[in-house]
XYZ file of C-alpha atoms in Angstrom:
606
model
C 0.002 -0.016 0.002
C 1.450 3.423 -0.940
C 1.873 6.104 1.576
C -1.039 8.642 2.249
C -0.344 11.800 4.198
C -2.627 12.178 7.152
C -3.247 15.980 6.875
C -3.774 16.063 3.174
C -3.629 19.594 1.478
C -6.753 19.695 -0.789
C -5.882 23.311 -1.918
C -2.973 21.820 -4.150
C -5.349 20.079 -6.354
C -8.208 22.340 -6.301
C -8.807 23.987 -9.684
C -6.681 21.368 -11.215
C -9.165 18.779 -12.085
C -8.802 16.810 -8.763
C -11.233 17.293 -5.916
C -12.445 20.505 -7.255
C -16.166 19.282 -7.025
C -15.731 18.081 -3.267
C -17.231 20.102 -0.531
C -15.610 20.535 2.785
C -18.111 17.794 4.286
C -17.184 15.501 1.498
C -13.540 15.875 2.096
C -14.013 15.150 5.642
C -15.963 12.054 5.100
C -13.324 10.736 2.524
C -10.499 11.319 5.208
C -12.477 9.439 7.844
C -13.142 6.594 5.321
C -9.315 6.250 4.575
C -8.558 6.370 8.522
C -10.941 3.529 9.068
C -9.016 1.297 6.800
C -5.788 1.628 8.769
C -4.874 -0.208 12.204
C -3.571 1.615 15.215
C -0.443 -0.064 16.091
C 1.928 0.085 19.132
C 5.650 -0.435 19.127
C 7.294 -3.302 20.904
C 4.321 -5.716 20.408
C 3.760 -8.848 18.420
C 1.201 -8.605 15.529
C 0.012 -10.711 12.630
C 0.754 -9.800 9.029
C 0.370 -10.897 5.516
C 3.342 -11.313 3.109
C 2.935 -8.887 0.245
C 6.326 -9.672 -1.626
C 9.527 -11.413 -1.223
C 13.148 -10.503 -2.485
C 16.500 -12.188 -1.888
C 17.087 -9.584 0.886
C 13.767 -8.539 2.177
C 10.268 -9.486 2.875
C 7.509 -6.870 2.700
C 4.613 -7.528 5.147
C 1.352 -5.738 5.557
C 0.038 -5.373 9.076
C -2.804 -3.191 8.138
C -0.915 -0.012 9.008
C -0.669 2.975 6.630
C 2.544 1.636 5.369
C 3.969 -1.831 4.737
C 6.875 -3.064 6.851
C 10.211 -4.662 6.015
C 11.750 -7.806 7.357
C 15.180 -9.213 6.720
C 14.878 -12.450 4.558
C 17.464 -14.211 6.750
C 14.869 -14.325 9.469
C 12.692 -16.757 7.369
C 15.279 -19.408 6.709
C 13.259 -21.897 8.451
C 10.366 -21.121 5.893
C 11.980 -21.834 2.533
C 8.551 -22.116 0.930
C 7.410 -18.641 2.074
C 5.250 -16.832 -0.487
C 3.043 -13.776 -0.898
C -0.284 -14.177 0.880
C 1.173 -16.292 3.804
C 0.341 -15.055 7.441
C 3.327 -14.382 9.672
C 3.745 -13.017 13.264
C 6.125 -10.073 13.465
C 7.318 -7.743 16.135
C 7.067 -3.992 15.730
C 10.432 -2.500 16.345
C 9.852 1.058 14.990
C 6.719 2.674 13.508
C 8.687 4.966 11.507
C 12.453 5.155 10.999
C 14.481 8.068 9.588
C 13.100 7.189 6.073
C 9.686 7.013 7.345
C 9.563 3.165 6.999
C 7.904 0.721 9.386
C 10.500 -1.805 10.866
C 9.406 -5.198 11.671
C 11.227 -8.270 13.086
C 10.110 -11.905 12.805
C 13.009 -12.977 15.150
C 11.934 -10.962 18.071
C 8.355 -11.992 17.427
C 9.480 -15.615 17.965
C 11.416 -14.771 21.070
C 8.389 -12.859 22.469
C 6.135 -15.617 21.634
C 8.460 -18.225 23.076
C 8.796 -16.460 26.391
C 4.896 -16.282 26.555
C 4.530 -19.922 25.770
C 7.298 -20.756 28.392
C 5.480 -18.739 31.061
C 2.127 -20.323 30.161
C 3.786 -23.762 30.225
C 5.153 -23.187 33.833
C 1.864 -21.720 34.970
C -0.303 -24.521 33.542
C 2.380 -27.341 34.161
C 2.224 -28.512 30.539
C 4.580 -30.799 28.817
C 6.843 -29.404 26.137
C 8.671 -31.055 23.321
C 12.316 -29.783 23.300
C 15.518 -30.507 21.153
C 18.809 -31.320 22.898
C 21.161 -29.123 21.147
C 24.501 -29.872 23.174
C 25.840 -30.964 26.444
C 27.381 -28.424 29.067
C 28.913 -28.450 32.451
C 26.391 -30.307 34.790
C 23.784 -31.085 32.125
C 22.044 -30.400 28.834
C 21.070 -27.399 26.673
C 17.474 -27.914 25.354
C 15.790 -25.773 22.734
C 12.153 -24.911 23.586
C 10.182 -22.444 21.393
C 13.466 -21.221 20.111
C 14.869 -20.448 23.632
C 17.705 -22.326 25.225
C 16.838 -23.864 28.394
C 19.066 -25.637 30.946
C 18.452 -29.293 31.909
C 20.457 -30.316 34.894
C 21.934 -33.796 34.920
C 20.139 -34.598 38.144
C 16.855 -33.815 36.289
C 17.355 -36.095 33.237
C 16.379 -39.199 34.856
C 15.624 -40.773 38.334
C 18.854 -42.749 38.116
C 22.289 -40.994 37.719
C 23.356 -40.404 34.214
C 27.025 -41.059 33.400
C 27.038 -40.297 29.701
C 25.169 -37.098 28.629
C 26.377 -37.295 25.111
C 23.771 -40.016 24.277
C 20.903 -37.515 24.472
C 22.457 -34.844 22.143
C 20.626 -34.466 18.838
C 17.487 -36.095 20.156
C 13.856 -34.671 21.061
C 12.884 -34.974 24.773
C 9.724 -34.127 26.583
C 10.360 -31.696 29.538
C 8.575 -29.546 31.872
C 9.546 -26.009 32.880
C 10.334 -25.955 36.631
C 11.960 -22.378 36.928
C 12.287 -19.080 35.196
C 14.769 -16.370 36.171
C 13.611 -13.249 34.322
C 16.698 -11.234 35.545
C 19.213 -13.518 33.629
C 16.498 -14.660 31.072
C 17.414 -18.238 32.403
C 14.982 -21.321 31.961
C 15.330 -24.622 33.788
C 13.467 -27.606 32.689
C 13.125 -31.277 33.989
C 12.522 -34.574 32.275
C 12.860 -36.466 35.591
C 9.468 -34.980 36.905
C 7.859 -36.674 33.996
C 9.315 -40.074 34.959
C 8.755 -39.621 38.742
C 5.047 -39.081 38.037
C 4.872 -42.332 36.231
C 6.910 -44.209 38.851
C 4.844 -43.076 41.863
C 2.023 -45.374 41.110
C 4.491 -48.380 40.390
C 6.459 -47.397 43.535
C 3.318 -47.412 45.742
C 2.305 -50.818 44.210
C 5.806 -52.279 45.005
C 5.643 -50.924 48.610
C 2.112 -52.369 49.286
C 3.299 -55.806 48.134
C 6.795 -55.600 49.978
C 7.487 -58.162 52.558
C 10.606 -59.372 54.527
C 12.222 -62.358 52.796
C 10.928 -61.448 49.443
C 13.269 -62.001 46.583
C 13.309 -59.240 44.009
C 15.333 -58.404 40.800
C 16.936 -54.887 40.695
C 19.447 -52.913 38.771
C 22.584 -51.377 40.528
C 22.115 -47.573 39.987
C 24.747 -46.231 42.256
C 27.883 -47.546 44.184
C 29.609 -46.232 47.253
C 32.260 -47.530 49.586
C 29.418 -48.743 52.186
C 27.297 -50.240 49.666
C 25.155 -49.931 46.644
C 21.705 -48.639 45.704
C 19.461 -50.889 43.800
C 16.547 -49.736 41.578
C 13.613 -52.138 42.132
C 11.567 -50.606 39.544
C 10.789 -47.143 40.992
C 11.884 -47.997 44.441
C 15.405 -47.879 45.678
C 16.951 -50.225 48.241
C 20.312 -50.167 49.958
C 22.497 -53.280 49.798
C 25.094 -52.869 52.389
C 28.630 -54.040 51.819
C 28.463 -56.494 54.591
C 25.372 -58.096 53.015
C 26.976 -58.545 49.560
C 29.078 -61.608 50.289
C 29.896 -63.908 53.074
C 33.519 -63.244 52.455
C 35.230 -60.076 53.383
C 35.393 -57.230 50.581
C 36.862 -53.795 50.880
C 34.658 -52.117 48.192
C 31.487 -53.341 46.277
C 33.169 -52.923 42.904
C 35.168 -55.848 43.642
C 32.130 -58.155 43.023
C 29.666 -55.925 41.397
C 29.398 -53.278 38.656
C 27.051 -50.443 37.645
C 23.850 -51.120 35.697
C 24.183 -54.861 36.572
C 21.048 -56.976 37.276
C 21.072 -58.920 40.330
C 18.780 -60.961 42.691
C 18.277 -59.636 46.320
C 16.263 -60.413 49.173
C 14.401 -57.959 51.440
C 15.892 -57.965 54.942
C 14.014 -54.961 56.350
C 12.059 -51.943 55.289
C 10.472 -48.769 56.790
C 7.213 -47.849 54.962
C 7.014 -44.516 56.313
C 10.436 -43.463 55.302
C 10.596 -45.808 52.290
C 13.820 -47.294 53.253
C 14.476 -50.809 52.076
C 17.366 -52.981 53.362
C 18.499 -55.671 50.963
C 20.739 -58.620 51.113
C 22.530 -60.729 48.482
C 24.573 -63.192 50.426
C 21.492 -64.469 52.226
C 20.487 -66.128 48.917
C 23.367 -68.504 49.529
C 23.986 -71.075 52.159
C 26.260 -69.882 55.094
C 29.871 -71.065 54.443
C 30.314 -72.387 58.074
C 27.984 -75.009 57.036
C 30.629 -76.161 54.477
C 33.524 -76.116 57.122
C 34.904 -79.650 57.232
C 34.239 -81.692 60.307
C 37.956 -82.532 60.472
C 38.440 -79.011 61.600
C 38.649 -79.143 65.440
C 40.455 -77.742 68.383
C 44.253 -78.564 67.934
C 43.976 -79.071 64.174
C 45.915 -76.894 61.599
C 44.146 -74.749 59.151
C 45.470 -72.596 56.240
C 44.136 -69.282 55.073
C 44.756 -65.660 54.032
C 44.943 -62.625 56.343
C 42.064 -60.343 55.317
C 42.215 -57.784 58.219
C 44.728 -56.553 60.815
C 43.668 -54.702 63.784
C 45.410 -53.418 66.983
C 44.197 -56.528 68.934
C 44.994 -59.105 66.347
C 44.385 -60.280 62.837
C 41.666 -62.325 61.040
C 42.499 -65.191 58.922
C 40.039 -66.387 56.318
C 40.041 -70.143 56.101
C 37.022 -70.168 53.750
C 35.159 -67.336 52.177
C 33.043 -66.224 54.959
C 34.773 -68.363 57.459
C 37.272 -66.348 59.549
C 39.343 -66.861 62.781
C 40.868 -64.405 65.032
C 44.436 -64.491 65.830
C 44.934 -62.517 68.953
C 48.179 -60.659 69.262
C 49.040 -62.668 72.359
C 48.957 -65.860 70.318
C 51.384 -64.578 67.732
C 54.530 -64.845 69.603
C 55.725 -66.731 72.751
C 57.112 -63.344 73.959
C 55.556 -61.922 77.052
C 55.431 -58.415 75.438
C 52.515 -57.495 73.203
C 53.384 -55.801 70.145
C 51.658 -54.395 67.094
C 50.181 -57.312 64.996
C 51.631 -55.639 61.924
C 55.027 -56.362 63.157
C 54.201 -60.156 62.450
C 51.887 -60.159 59.424
C 50.103 -58.077 56.845
C 46.877 -58.190 54.761
C 47.327 -60.750 51.961
C 49.720 -63.091 53.808
C 48.961 -66.689 53.415
C 49.785 -68.925 56.439
C 48.980 -71.731 58.578
C 47.448 -71.665 62.149
C 46.338 -73.811 65.006
C 42.738 -73.997 66.119
C 42.532 -72.972 69.769
C 38.734 -72.576 70.298
C 35.903 -73.508 67.919
C 32.115 -72.795 68.335
C 30.229 -73.848 65.117
C 26.809 -72.708 66.600
C 28.271 -69.214 67.225
C 30.285 -69.313 64.120
C 33.413 -68.216 66.020
C 36.962 -69.586 65.911
C 40.237 -68.440 67.600
C 43.533 -69.346 66.173
C 47.241 -69.180 67.169
C 50.486 -69.175 65.156
C 52.901 -69.218 68.013
C 51.609 -72.810 68.663
C 53.540 -73.905 65.482
C 56.773 -73.695 67.360
C 57.781 -75.164 70.706
C 57.099 -73.395 73.909
C 60.612 -72.084 74.995
C 59.821 -72.901 78.677
C 59.266 -76.546 77.612
C 62.641 -77.034 76.211
C 64.563 -79.785 77.367
C 67.893 -77.674 77.865
C 65.979 -74.904 79.799
C 67.219 -75.958 83.268
C 70.885 -76.218 82.160
C 70.734 -73.127 79.903
C 69.295 -70.909 82.535
C 70.756 -72.555 85.773
C 71.584 -70.280 88.734
C 74.954 -68.601 88.170
C 74.916 -68.673 84.434
C 75.377 -65.346 82.706
C 73.375 -63.851 79.927
C 72.570 -60.771 77.864
C 69.012 -59.515 77.236
C 66.963 -56.536 75.942
C 65.005 -54.355 78.364
C 61.374 -54.693 77.313
C 59.367 -53.076 80.289
C 60.129 -51.003 83.382
C 58.166 -50.942 86.617
C 58.524 -49.188 90.000
C 60.032 -52.431 91.504
C 62.293 -53.427 88.590
C 62.679 -54.379 84.895
C 61.794 -57.081 82.687
C 64.483 -58.405 80.529
C 63.883 -60.607 77.381
C 66.542 -63.250 77.079
C 65.074 -64.818 74.122
C 61.585 -64.841 72.609
C 59.292 -66.158 75.330
C 61.812 -66.237 78.102
C 61.673 -63.145 80.285
C 63.385 -62.536 83.651
C 62.989 -59.765 86.480
C 65.827 -57.711 87.611
C 64.792 -56.012 90.874
C 65.773 -52.467 91.400
C 67.866 -53.394 94.216
C 69.888 -55.832 92.072
C 71.132 -53.150 89.699
C 73.876 -51.628 91.446
C 75.945 -52.172 94.674
C 76.937 -48.473 95.191
C 74.021 -46.253 93.910
C 70.707 -46.135 95.405
C 68.331 -46.422 92.364
C 64.740 -45.392 93.084
C 63.480 -46.346 89.529
C 64.951 -48.593 86.904
C 64.761 -45.568 84.395
C 67.710 -44.029 86.352
C 69.829 -46.824 85.170
C 68.600 -48.071 81.863
C 65.806 -47.500 79.151
C 63.567 -49.613 77.136
C 65.520 -51.242 74.255
C 68.847 -51.353 76.131
C 70.969 -54.458 76.284
C 71.936 -55.505 79.700
C 74.260 -58.255 81.261
C 72.919 -60.361 83.921
C 73.281 -63.331 85.994
C 70.546 -66.007 87.008
C 69.801 -65.658 90.571
C 66.844 -68.071 90.793
C 64.850 -70.322 88.327
C 61.331 -71.583 88.777
C 60.516 -73.269 85.444
C 57.036 -74.575 86.732
C 55.781 -71.016 87.287
C 57.753 -69.506 84.289
C 59.751 -67.229 86.785
C 63.342 -66.119 86.350
C 65.070 -63.828 88.912
C 68.133 -62.040 87.484
C 70.737 -59.778 88.836
C 73.139 -57.181 87.271
C 75.189 -56.115 90.235
C 76.045 -59.768 91.091
C 78.279 -59.813 87.988
C 80.943 -57.960 90.252
C 81.992 -58.593 93.771
C 80.324 -56.828 96.580
C 82.536 -53.696 96.979
C 80.927 -53.125 100.528
C 83.127 -55.899 101.768
C 86.060 -53.717 100.833
C 84.356 -50.401 101.726
C 84.155 -51.852 105.304
C 87.932 -51.495 105.478
C 88.196 -48.198 103.619
C 85.449 -46.214 105.283
C 86.121 -46.994 108.870
C 84.483 -45.063 111.607
C 86.598 -41.965 112.288
C 88.364 -41.953 108.933
C 88.206 -38.768 106.957
C 87.283 -38.513 103.224
C 86.694 -35.862 100.677
C 83.041 -35.630 99.570
C 80.873 -33.405 97.378
C 77.359 -32.303 98.415
C 74.978 -33.605 95.948
C 71.637 -32.650 97.213
C 69.661 -31.496 100.303
C 66.175 -32.031 101.653
C 64.519 -31.038 104.819
C 66.570 -33.375 107.053
C 69.423 -35.003 105.219
C 72.083 -34.247 102.563
C 73.291 -36.778 100.047
C 77.070 -36.793 99.522
C 79.344 -38.165 96.686
C 82.285 -40.277 98.186
C 85.268 -41.694 96.334
C 84.722 -44.717 94.190
C 81.208 -43.546 93.118
C 79.329 -44.424 96.319
C 76.938 -42.168 98.161
C 76.835 -41.072 101.911
C 74.425 -39.295 103.968
C 74.765 -36.310 106.587
C 72.405 -34.525 108.788
C 72.024 -30.976 107.855
C 73.475 -29.811 111.143
C 76.619 -31.783 110.189
C 77.163 -29.526 107.119
C 78.035 -26.578 109.400
C 81.458 -25.260 108.658
C 84.069 -23.543 110.982
C 82.862 -20.106 110.048
C 79.337 -21.316 111.005
C 78.115 -21.202 107.417
C 76.404 -24.210 105.999
C 77.797 -26.145 102.918
C 75.566 -25.983 99.926
C 75.006 -28.413 96.939
C 78.246 -28.641 94.880
C 80.686 -27.956 97.534
C 83.536 -30.340 98.243
C 84.621 -30.766 101.887
C 86.232 -33.231 104.235
C 83.919 -35.455 106.058
C 84.305 -37.888 109.087
C 82.709 -41.264 108.945
C 80.348 -41.545 111.971
C 78.536 -44.660 111.084
C 79.014 -47.598 108.597
C 76.275 -50.061 107.969
C 77.415 -52.819 105.559
C 74.134 -54.590 105.220
C 72.099 -51.571 104.572
C 74.740 -50.031 102.487
C 74.731 -46.926 104.403
C 77.564 -44.400 105.447
C 76.691 -41.549 107.690
C 79.216 -38.663 107.696
C 79.816 -35.300 109.370
C 81.906 -32.286 108.344
C 81.422 -30.481 111.709
C 83.312 -33.274 113.402
C 86.361 -32.522 111.314
C 87.110 -29.268 113.321
C 84.806 -29.523 116.614
C 87.156 -32.260 118.075
C 84.048 -34.141 119.446
C 84.755 -37.866 119.783
C 83.270 -40.392 117.286
C 81.538 -43.114 118.771
C 82.400 -46.392 116.877
C 79.334 -48.152 115.379
C 79.801 -51.859 115.304
C 79.193 -53.798 112.137
C 76.045 -55.862 112.350
C 76.771 -59.385 113.618
C 74.698 -62.350 114.666
C 73.726 -62.025 118.315
C 76.069 -63.900 120.527
C 74.677 -66.672 122.679
C 74.868 -66.445 126.464
C 77.672 -68.941 126.477
C 79.768 -66.858 124.229
C 79.028 -63.828 126.323
C 80.103 -65.607 129.562
C 83.276 -66.825 127.950
C 84.028 -63.308 126.779
C 83.372 -61.882 130.329
C 85.676 -64.431 131.964
C 88.476 -63.787 129.357
C 88.149 -60.147 129.933
C 88.379 -60.489 133.641
C 91.574 -62.678 133.254
C 93.218 -60.251 130.857
C 95.827 -57.949 132.275
C 96.316 -54.236 131.246
C 99.527 -55.250 129.366
C 97.675 -57.902 127.305
C 95.054 -55.423 126.409
C 97.409 -52.742 125.291
C 99.447 -55.339 123.071
C 96.179 -56.553 121.513
C 94.932 -52.903 120.779
C 98.362 -52.197 119.125
C 98.241 -55.265 117.065
C 94.671 -54.702 116.093
C 95.398 -50.977 114.802
C 98.427 -52.403 112.795
C 96.290 -54.993 111.139
C 93.403 -52.686 110.294
C 95.891 -50.144 108.864
C 97.340 -52.902 106.515
C 94.013 -54.059 105.691
C 92.685 -50.701 104.837
C 95.623 -49.915 102.718
C 95.259 -53.154 100.925
C 91.592 -52.434 100.420
C 92.209 -48.908 98.886
C 94.849 -50.334 96.506
C 92.102 -53.019 95.436
C 89.650 -50.130 94.775
C 91.988 -47.940 92.843
C 92.808 -50.958 90.696
C 89.248 -51.704 89.943
C 88.502 -48.027 89.246
C 91.327 -47.797 86.796
C 90.160 -50.974 85.149
C 86.500 -49.577 84.944
C 87.956 -46.392 83.122
């Protein structure tokens, strides 16, 4: 339709053969008739039009406006058979551009129409036929009404989809589940269509479900604790412990995805729709196949399938296991980590210690494959009293330490049998766990598996010599080691310790000796059996007499006392003097000899 100006100037044609015979009223009527043939259009809306003509570049469309509109021919590529007279929907972009031309768009009309259809589909919950264009991260891109919508992977099917590519290039029915107008995003779902169909089937299965019922299902998902089985609209869990009577670490060792398997219903919760399934229950328990020859004392072979802190499990048959407690792995009395003896996968032999077929429990031992060291024929001679050995310190206690002489043979070294000279309160002051120690057998009790050992007994008792060196009244250099509320500990020559009351540390200037000071001390008491020496520094300058403390001896009998009294009465003053001089001479020589002996031993130790 050619363009007609709205405010036509009739004066231009008057008197020139056109409109000259029209009155003013007739002119107004004609303008009104022309206006009536034109539509009133609004920009940014979708209208229907008729194709007037078509060229390679443009398509002219009449929408009933005062002028025809132009649309790019590229927007009709999906309509190769388009011809004049066909009706199409177009979008009014501009009523009049710079050239006075009406601008239309079929592409925008399709978009606007698509969004209208999408919103209607969401509102009315209708099913849309879409086309899967491509896969993307986490799902698929589906074309609906010319708009690209996102189909998440979790919304494709009720079961997990591992290969999205199989859907690309295919049609798929979907429902609109979400529209984000801010970002112009549309989310669709195919899963909701399947779930609706499955709901009736699921309810039917649940209504007919019963414990002990055997069903066929497909493995839809696999985890480290079990697999989920699709029973035809209802999912059930097959726990890893119910897959096989034998021990497995992961379901994939015996099963695979999409595999069809037979399962039995163990339990189900109708309210929570949880179904527990079993697979091993369809087979006889392997304990029933355990040979009758297997009994306490017999030997069995198997493979280690698990190692724990307390022991290891030996699989004799698939599903038949026995526990080897760590205490049954070695004759040693000291429990160690089971991994020190064996590891998963080891094949070995063991002895049956206990067997309960009704409870399906069995305990095994591997140390029983070797002879008990306490039952060896040479035990009494090998560890006879007085024999010397070297062992490893395995444990420390308040009263002593346990020494392992060989696997299964332990002995106790009491804390008092560690040193002749040092007063050891705890074995940790002398040795540590893992150290080697030379010992001598003090006592052997094979029946009760007891062995008493000593370390200090490897040397002569130096207190026999000290008795002659540290005589009462003798003076020795000593160092104050420590002090408490009442006593001080002193270090004497030859590595022995002595004691002194705090008041006996007073020096000539009335000050008190402190720890670390070295002073002369007088021996005031000597106790051989208690291995105790009492000293005093104050006596070195005070001149106070030192009362001699007699060495502990067996109590004399009354007869001996009488004899001594008679002898004393008969003795003359000359005899007593001579004896006293002889005694002092002998003690001096004995003391000198003892000192030389100690010095020789000290040099040897160095």
